[in-house]
XYZ file of C-alpha atoms in Angstrom:
605
model
C 29.418 54.280 77.616
C 28.292 57.346 79.557
C 30.376 60.415 78.745
C 31.543 62.517 81.679
C 31.691 66.274 81.576
C 29.564 66.463 78.426
C 28.491 70.004 77.537
C 25.435 70.292 75.282
C 25.370 73.008 72.667
C 22.502 75.488 73.019
C 19.720 74.439 70.657
C 16.349 75.773 69.581
C 13.346 73.673 70.603
C 11.877 71.692 67.724
C 8.113 72.121 67.753
C 5.743 69.579 66.262
C 3.750 70.115 63.102
C 0.037 70.880 63.354
C -2.715 68.269 63.269
C -6.368 69.220 62.790
C -8.460 69.471 65.938
C -11.117 67.339 64.245
C -8.556 64.554 63.745
C -7.628 64.678 67.424
C -11.315 64.596 68.372
C -11.887 61.564 66.143
C -8.942 59.708 67.685
C -10.204 60.249 71.240
C -13.997 60.188 70.973
C -15.419 56.834 72.062
C -12.023 55.189 71.640
C -12.389 52.501 74.309
C -15.635 51.106 72.902
C -14.496 51.527 69.307
C -11.189 49.702 69.732
C -12.897 46.806 71.509
C -15.090 46.397 68.447
C -12.110 46.657 66.092
C -10.200 43.955 67.961
C -13.271 41.710 68.136
C -13.778 41.967 64.370
C -10.219 40.798 63.754
C -11.503 37.270 64.285
C -13.214 37.484 60.881
C -10.627 39.575 59.029
C -9.549 37.753 55.825
C -6.249 39.685 55.746
C -5.230 40.015 59.392
C -1.733 41.272 58.552
C -3.376 44.456 57.271
C -6.122 44.511 59.894
C -3.681 44.416 62.784
C -1.768 47.240 61.142
C -4.938 49.340 61.233
C -5.511 48.422 64.878
C -1.953 49.527 65.644
C -2.596 52.812 63.818
C -5.719 53.437 65.904
C -3.811 52.929 69.155
C -1.024 55.250 68.008
C -3.533 57.908 66.937
C -5.059 57.697 70.413
C -1.733 58.012 72.250
C -0.641 60.862 69.970
C -3.907 62.722 70.561
C -3.415 62.240 74.296
C 0.057 63.761 73.962
C -1.654 66.955 72.751
C -4.809 67.041 74.867
C -3.371 65.566 78.069
C 0.417 65.224 77.932
C 0.547 64.651 81.680
C -1.360 61.384 81.107
C 1.239 59.845 78.782
C 3.055 58.107 81.612
C -0.149 56.590 83.015
C -1.413 53.060 82.612
C -4.024 53.970 79.990
C -1.474 55.315 77.508
C 1.086 52.675 78.457
C -1.299 49.824 77.666
C -2.486 51.577 74.509
C 1.098 51.912 73.281
C 1.985 48.351 74.281
C -1.100 47.180 72.401
C 0.005 49.162 69.337
C 3.323 47.301 69.508
C 1.652 43.908 69.928
C -0.629 44.537 66.949
C 2.265 45.741 64.763
C 4.451 42.760 65.670
C 1.531 40.433 64.943
C 1.058 42.105 61.561
C 4.756 41.607 60.821
C 4.647 37.930 61.818
C 1.652 37.295 59.555
C 3.218 39.309 56.729
C 6.282 37.051 56.957
C 4.246 33.826 56.984
C 4.965 33.164 60.638
C 1.425 33.020 61.952
C 2.438 30.165 64.239
C 4.311 32.819 66.214
C 1.612 35.482 65.979
C -0.079 35.412 69.375
C -1.795 38.770 69.227
C -3.190 39.455 72.684
C -4.205 43.095 73.091
C -3.613 44.126 76.703
C -5.830 47.209 76.409
C -8.950 45.174 75.648
C -7.940 41.908 77.293
C -8.637 40.007 74.071
C -6.918 38.751 70.948
C -6.273 35.817 68.637
C -3.743 33.089 67.802
C -2.874 32.084 64.245
C -1.252 28.645 64.529
C -3.700 27.247 61.963
C -3.373 30.122 59.493
C -3.074 28.762 55.947
C -0.056 30.960 55.270
C 2.033 29.543 58.120
C 5.402 28.316 56.901
C 5.524 30.466 53.779
C 9.169 31.221 53.055
C 9.178 34.993 52.890
C 10.260 38.055 54.805
C 8.267 40.957 56.131
C 8.257 44.159 54.117
C 10.849 46.710 55.303
C 8.100 49.159 56.277
C 6.252 46.576 58.385
C 9.489 45.381 59.970
C 10.744 48.868 60.853
C 7.445 49.800 62.452
C 7.459 46.615 64.546
C 11.089 47.145 65.558
C 10.591 50.740 66.669
C 7.540 49.821 68.732
C 9.435 46.845 70.168
C 12.216 49.171 71.387
C 9.907 51.746 72.949
C 7.250 49.490 74.469
C 9.445 46.765 75.884
C 7.462 44.029 74.089
C 10.224 41.449 73.625
C 10.270 39.783 70.201
C 13.961 39.827 69.237
C 14.057 36.366 67.659
C 10.910 36.974 65.623
C 12.295 40.279 64.360
C 15.546 38.603 63.317
C 13.761 35.761 61.523
C 11.287 38.054 59.721
C 13.848 40.624 58.524
C 14.018 41.301 54.767
C 17.176 39.975 53.121
C 20.060 42.377 52.565
C 21.615 40.430 49.683
C 20.332 41.956 46.462
C 18.954 44.998 48.301
C 22.232 46.675 49.238
C 21.216 49.951 47.575
C 17.832 50.200 49.322
C 18.100 52.510 52.313
C 15.081 50.958 54.055
C 16.590 47.455 53.922
C 20.019 48.762 54.914
C 18.387 50.496 57.888
C 16.810 47.182 58.928
C 20.195 45.472 58.989
C 22.007 48.423 60.548
C 19.501 48.326 63.408
C 19.960 44.574 63.820
C 23.741 45.012 63.866
C 23.602 47.827 66.418
C 20.924 46.442 68.738
C 21.035 42.653 68.270
C 24.638 42.246 67.118
C 23.398 40.350 64.049
C 25.123 40.710 60.680
C 23.747 38.874 57.648
C 26.128 36.319 56.172
C 28.396 36.210 59.185
C 29.882 32.818 59.991
C 27.717 31.088 62.665
C 30.785 30.256 64.757
C 31.794 33.925 64.801
C 28.229 35.023 65.537
C 28.114 32.706 68.540
C 30.957 34.567 70.262
C 29.108 37.890 69.997
C 29.835 41.156 68.247
C 32.007 43.930 69.624
C 31.076 47.607 69.407
C 33.805 48.141 66.822
C 32.501 45.268 64.701
C 28.961 46.628 64.849
C 30.123 50.071 63.770
C 32.216 48.582 60.959
C 29.206 46.600 59.718
C 27.035 49.738 59.696
C 29.725 51.729 57.858
C 30.122 48.970 55.289
C 26.388 48.845 54.599
C 26.097 52.633 54.367
C 29.082 52.829 51.985
C 27.363 50.426 49.590
C 24.214 52.549 49.478
C 25.314 55.096 46.928
C 22.944 57.840 45.842
C 19.397 56.519 46.014
C 15.972 58.022 45.424
C 14.306 56.420 48.433
C 12.625 58.392 51.191
C 15.100 60.688 52.950
C 13.878 59.618 56.385
C 15.777 56.338 56.154
C 19.108 58.001 55.395
C 18.565 60.543 58.167
C 17.808 57.710 60.588
C 20.940 55.875 59.442
C 23.034 58.956 60.223
C 21.582 59.122 63.742
C 22.063 55.389 64.278
C 25.655 55.559 63.068
C 26.460 58.308 65.590
C 24.891 56.231 68.370
C 26.914 53.162 67.383
C 30.087 55.276 67.306
C 29.425 56.646 70.794
C 29.577 60.192 69.416
C 27.048 62.098 71.496
C 27.393 65.533 69.829
C 26.999 63.945 66.395
C 24.031 61.921 67.660
C 22.235 65.011 68.928
C 22.884 66.927 65.703
C 21.694 64.011 63.583
C 18.601 63.435 65.721
C 17.684 67.128 65.514
C 18.119 67.043 61.731
C 15.981 63.904 61.586
C 13.185 65.620 63.526
C 13.439 68.767 61.383
C 13.073 66.621 58.286
C 10.066 64.830 59.775
C 8.431 68.153 60.621
C 9.007 69.583 57.142
C 7.641 66.473 55.472
C 4.390 66.431 57.437
C 3.916 70.194 57.366
C 4.037 70.278 53.567
C 2.182 67.065 52.779
C -1.499 66.065 52.965
C -3.480 66.394 56.186
C -1.435 64.370 58.700
C -2.870 61.753 61.047
C -2.359 62.239 64.795
C 0.143 59.364 64.896
C 2.579 61.414 62.794
C 3.157 63.471 65.949
C 5.069 60.446 67.278
C 8.047 59.796 64.939
C 8.703 56.225 66.027
C 12.143 56.001 64.422
C 13.446 59.039 66.299
C 11.770 58.069 69.582
C 13.231 54.550 69.354
C 16.757 55.878 68.799
C 16.360 58.350 71.667
C 15.186 55.463 73.864
C 18.171 53.322 72.822
C 20.493 56.222 73.636
C 18.821 56.755 77.007
C 18.966 53.227 78.379
C 21.928 52.012 76.332
C 24.365 54.929 76.530
C 22.899 57.037 79.319
C 22.270 59.978 76.982
C 19.132 61.582 78.358
C 17.111 64.413 76.788
C 19.186 64.536 73.590
C 16.952 67.080 71.820
C 14.398 69.537 73.189
C 11.247 68.603 71.295
C 7.643 67.577 71.886
C 8.344 64.925 69.250
C 10.198 63.060 72.014
C 7.716 62.619 74.907
C 9.737 61.694 78.015
C 7.392 58.828 78.928
C 8.033 57.151 75.573
C 11.761 57.871 75.504
C 12.158 56.239 78.913
C 10.047 53.304 77.667
C 7.281 53.983 80.212
C 9.569 53.001 83.082
C 7.845 53.988 86.303
C 9.507 55.499 89.327
C 10.132 53.504 92.479
C 7.160 52.928 94.804
C 7.052 54.726 98.133
C 7.842 51.454 99.878
C 8.398 47.821 98.980
C 7.277 44.687 100.803
C 7.655 44.468 104.574
C 8.698 48.123 104.875
C 11.808 47.781 102.707
C 13.329 50.532 100.554
C 11.219 53.423 101.776
C 11.715 56.454 99.567
C 13.180 59.323 101.564
C 10.958 61.917 99.895
C 7.854 59.835 100.630
C 8.814 59.456 104.285
C 9.400 63.209 104.519
C 6.035 63.941 102.918
C 4.309 61.619 105.385
C 6.073 63.277 108.309
C 4.801 66.661 107.110
C 1.154 65.595 107.231
C -1.406 63.127 105.852
C -0.869 61.930 102.298
C -3.672 62.755 99.867
C -4.780 60.599 96.949
C -7.382 62.224 94.738
C -10.095 60.427 92.812
C -11.616 61.607 89.530
C -14.899 63.370 90.382
C -17.790 60.965 89.897
C -15.413 58.331 88.482
C -18.160 56.280 86.887
C -19.003 59.120 84.495
C -15.603 58.929 82.785
C -16.693 56.535 80.034
C -18.777 57.426 77.016
C -21.403 54.874 78.042
C -22.209 55.790 81.628
C -23.043 52.810 83.878
C -26.359 52.360 85.561
C -27.375 55.028 88.059
C -27.420 54.008 91.741
C -31.221 53.792 91.640
C -30.945 51.025 89.048
C -28.904 48.949 91.501
C -31.549 49.583 94.155
C -34.182 48.187 91.798
C -32.108 45.139 90.889
C -31.335 44.101 94.469
C -35.017 44.512 95.260
C -35.827 42.022 92.495
C -33.204 39.593 93.809
C -34.646 39.874 97.318
C -38.109 39.087 95.932
C -36.645 36.012 94.260
C -35.188 34.865 97.578
C -38.591 35.228 99.250
C -40.254 33.190 96.504
C -40.359 29.525 97.564
C -40.219 28.532 93.894
C -36.432 28.224 93.425
C -34.942 24.882 94.417
C -33.943 24.929 98.099
C -30.458 23.579 97.279
C -29.721 26.662 95.144
C -30.024 28.959 98.140
C -26.291 29.606 98.557
C -25.966 30.665 94.920
C -28.898 33.046 95.294
C -27.406 34.524 98.465
C -23.978 35.010 96.879
C -25.608 36.803 93.968
C -27.273 39.092 96.500
C -23.844 39.815 98.010
C -22.432 40.707 94.586
C -25.222 43.118 93.739
C -25.439 44.717 97.167
C -21.715 45.478 96.889
C -22.235 46.965 93.434
C -25.007 49.065 94.906
C -22.651 50.177 97.676
C -19.927 51.131 95.192
C -22.353 53.049 92.997
C -23.463 55.049 96.037
C -19.827 55.550 97.110
C -19.091 57.074 93.701
C -21.623 59.815 94.446
C -20.881 60.180 98.163
C -17.152 59.663 98.886
C -17.651 60.602 102.551
C -19.860 57.563 103.124
C -22.658 59.532 104.765
C -25.437 58.113 102.571
C -27.419 55.684 104.744
C -28.014 53.505 101.681
C -24.300 52.668 101.602
C -24.519 51.278 105.123
C -27.754 49.463 104.269
C -26.160 47.821 101.223
C -23.186 46.639 103.269
C -25.322 45.233 106.077
C -27.612 43.387 103.659
C -24.519 42.000 101.920
C -23.252 40.828 105.322
C -26.580 39.145 106.066
C -26.589 37.337 102.716
C -22.906 36.436 102.967
C -23.210 35.042 106.482
C -26.148 32.874 105.440
C -24.295 31.659 102.343
C -21.230 30.675 104.381
C -23.439 28.738 106.828
C -24.957 26.787 103.949
C -21.622 26.125 102.282
C -19.954 24.940 105.498
C -22.889 22.714 106.482
C -23.032 18.994 105.713
C -24.511 18.306 102.263
C -28.230 17.718 102.571
C -28.563 19.541 105.881
C -31.523 21.899 106.162
C -31.002 25.325 107.712
C -33.280 28.226 108.503
C -31.787 31.232 106.708
C -32.925 34.827 107.151
C -32.400 37.667 104.703
C -34.157 41.012 104.640
C -36.709 39.945 107.224
C -37.638 36.715 105.403
C -36.701 33.287 106.780
C -36.525 30.264 104.486
C -35.507 26.675 105.056
C -32.742 25.878 102.564
C -30.720 22.766 101.848
C -26.910 22.686 101.841
C -25.163 20.932 99.023
C -25.392 22.730 95.663
C -22.262 24.862 96.230
C -19.483 22.605 97.493
C -16.996 25.272 98.568
C -16.173 28.932 98.389
C -13.954 29.993 95.518
C -10.852 32.026 96.480
C -12.416 35.105 94.878
C -15.695 34.727 96.784
C -13.828 34.073 100.037
C -11.783 37.242 99.482
C -14.925 39.287 98.824
C -16.725 37.998 101.913
C -13.669 38.478 104.119
C -13.247 42.059 102.904
C -16.923 42.645 103.625
C -16.514 41.299 107.163
C -13.453 43.465 107.807
C -15.131 46.617 106.482
C -18.281 46.188 108.555
C -16.720 44.591 111.624
C -19.127 41.650 111.477
C -17.664 38.958 113.729
C -19.940 36.114 112.631
C -19.114 36.487 108.934
C -15.416 36.901 109.697
C -15.438 33.788 111.879
C -17.053 31.791 109.081
C -14.365 32.956 106.650
C -11.465 32.330 109.036
C -12.750 28.831 109.858
C -12.910 27.953 106.160
C -10.482 25.154 105.299
C -7.242 26.419 103.672
C -7.713 23.808 100.960
C -10.012 26.148 99.006
C -6.903 28.059 97.883
C -5.378 24.998 96.262
C -1.679 25.348 95.489
C -2.032 29.134 95.605
C -0.327 29.784 92.261
C -2.833 32.362 90.986
C -2.620 35.828 92.462
C -6.175 35.634 93.843
C -5.540 32.299 95.544
C -2.119 33.339 96.861
C -3.368 36.652 98.267
C -6.408 34.949 99.777
C -4.213 32.331 101.402
C -1.870 35.013 102.784
C -4.773 36.958 104.293
C -6.345 33.745 105.607
C -3.052 32.709 107.211
C -2.659 36.122 108.829
C -6.185 36.143 110.250
C -5.884 32.616 111.667
C -2.436 33.177 113.141
C -0.411 31.099 110.671
C 2.692 32.297 108.825
C 1.525 34.275 105.762
C 5.070 34.777 104.418
C 5.185 31.960 101.820
C 1.778 32.922 100.414
C 2.805 36.598 100.242
C 5.867 35.627 98.187
C 3.741 33.514 95.829
C 1.331 36.412 95.396
C 4.183 38.803 94.565
C 5.486 36.370 91.947
C 2.028 35.978 90.426
C 1.454 39.744 90.254
C 4.543 40.599 88.186
C 3.229 39.464 84.766
C -0.161 41.078 85.455
C 1.049 44.645 85.978
C 0.517 45.605 82.345
C -2.870 43.943 81.923
C -6.468 44.791 82.761
C -6.521 42.109 85.472
C -7.224 43.553 88.916
C -4.466 42.681 91.380
C -4.920 42.593 95.169
C -2.906 44.830 97.547
C -0.155 42.358 98.419
C 2.457 44.978 99.358
C -0.074 46.675 101.644
C -0.849 43.370 103.367
C 2.872 42.737 103.883
C 3.154 45.965 105.914
C 0.392 44.674 108.189
C 2.204 41.355 108.536
C 5.416 43.220 109.411
C 3.603 45.539 111.828
C 5.084 48.574 110.068
C 2.647 51.465 110.525
C 4.694 53.943 108.518
C 5.139 51.393 105.748
C 1.397 50.738 105.783
C 0.610 54.423 105.196
C 3.126 54.643 102.343
C 1.907 51.414 100.751
C -1.697 52.568 101.160
C -1.032 55.688 99.082
C 0.649 53.507 96.440
C -2.254 51.039 96.428
C -4.862 53.780 95.999
C -2.905 55.360 93.148
C -2.533 51.958 91.519
C -6.296 51.431 91.785
C -6.907 54.836 90.193
C -4.469 54.067 87.374
C -5.986 50.646 86.759
C -9.466 52.076 86.279
C -8.216 54.779 83.924
C -7.821 52.197 81.140
C -10.352 51.892 78.338
C -13.796 50.672 79.294
C -12.667 50.035 82.884
C -13.527 53.681 83.543
C -17.163 52.607 83.257
C -16.909 49.831 85.874
C -18.684 50.324 89.175
C -15.550 48.921 90.865
C -13.717 52.135 89.916
C -15.202 53.999 92.887
C -13.112 52.114 95.469
C -11.166 48.933 96.202
C -12.885 46.620 98.672
C -9.610 44.834 99.436
C -7.770 48.055 100.283
C -10.672 49.448 102.299
C -10.874 46.173 104.233
C -7.242 46.354 105.361
C -7.659 50.006 106.338
C -10.726 49.225 108.455
C -8.872 46.320 110.068
C -5.845 48.376 111.137
C -8.100 51.149 112.411
C -9.770 48.651 114.737
C -6.299 47.553 115.816
C -5.639 51.130 116.948
C -3.434 52.248 114.066
C -3.782 55.759 112.706
C -4.207 55.991 108.933
C -2.584 59.239 107.765
C -3.952 59.011 104.236
C -6.935 61.037 103.038
C -8.809 60.003 99.922
C -12.314 59.728 98.437
C -11.403 56.060 97.947
C -11.627 55.731 101.757
C -15.148 56.801 102.860
C -14.614 58.575 106.165
C -17.824 57.273 107.716
C -16.614 53.699 107.222
C -12.960 54.184 108.102
C -13.705 55.996 111.359
C -16.584 53.716 112.404
C -15.657 51.151 115.018
C -18.211 48.761 113.583
C -21.331 48.940 111.469
C -22.844 46.000 113.302
C -22.693 44.466 116.758
C -19.346 45.717 117.959
C -15.637 45.800 117.298
C -13.665 42.751 116.306
C -11.815 41.184 119.165
């Protein structure tokens, strides 16, 4: 229940203890590559319950170091996925510790990899997780939003026989408060739920049985904070939480050299998060130990606009009315990773080799479409690498790469759409070869999307016509986000109703938001479908920021795709040719391309 008229007592800010600069450096340096290796090696770890605990520690050290070196980044996708991955690893460690490997599906979002343990020899062992492992998993579960309530309940250590252990009592007090679960309660009573008064009574009963123990004081301090939360006593909660943080600070200031992760007291952050979204008690204590992004469970603010121009944020509309919106890009984005990608000249060399291969009559004539599509892929990588260095788009080699990609793409579409066995004269880079249709039966949704974006960016009517005339059947049932978005764009370009495909794409995107899977700009496309110019500008700013956030994660910073989004740029170029103004300025939108009517033979009709 949210208290009205609450007056907070003046309190002194609780500062964090000190962690060595060298420890922070070690947590951050080369993290993306290092953690990928750590996760990969988990496939051979003989004791994965401990290995996943170490992986979780590494993620927490990274997030904690970020909270010192770049606190403004804590709410971004990089830290969010790192923290979510820490939770996933910790919950997996708990499941394995409790002999429940059949429920340990440890997929690390940050690296896009992981393992299942259905065949683990220890599956089915009748045991509970250790209190320490359980508490860590629970706290991360609360903060990250990784939902594993039933697993946490099943893996909890037994209270009977451990009534005087504060760590076990804390486990069951948390389950009573958050899950409404009380050990030994009659199943029929449990089925009807647990009232707030019953939860508080259960916590009081467990705490009364504790007596004077010698266990770590943190558990008793956490119990005091939890009890105040369960009682709905906000002043007592804030006093107890402050005392809990003071105790944490004293412990780590006096002990051995602390790890960066000790800067994030998970027990206190979890209780602050529960108070925030459960009771509406925000900012309970002024302390860097409670980063706002973690306390609010990484919940993001509302977008500037939703689909079809709905729910436009008033502040965003006002900002747009005041002048063009600006979306910055990290300078030379491809240099962000420890292992810098190939320089643009390397892409020049590679596409030259591919062009030589096309000119060589050696390759089988029926593999021509595959060769041409590979040329498209690498010419676009070359374009993006150049765009990373020249965000204005003035480098003539950007235009050259796009036009050569168009030439290869147009030829590939001709071959793919031709009757199998038909022979066609195909020209690329000044060389004409007779190639046979048939090896590649159809365009994939991803390839179609790439070629269509290329046609829209350059204004090439022949390539666009080939894409629009492609049979809709290539998108199948349109259940994947790539297929659904492609079908929506295809329907729009050919004059069919794109609405159903847009809705399927929106549904498919939802579970992919917190992954490293690139999602297409569905909301931006919906503004075009609606004909909402203001909504398009607002959604464009959102889409560019989302692209920037996506490529801030781990090794994605090293991808050549980080320099710009072809799909977003394609829609911008399309609306410009339709006569729309685009009041958004960004290095992600090369001016020379956006303002050009066409790079080839003329504007699209």
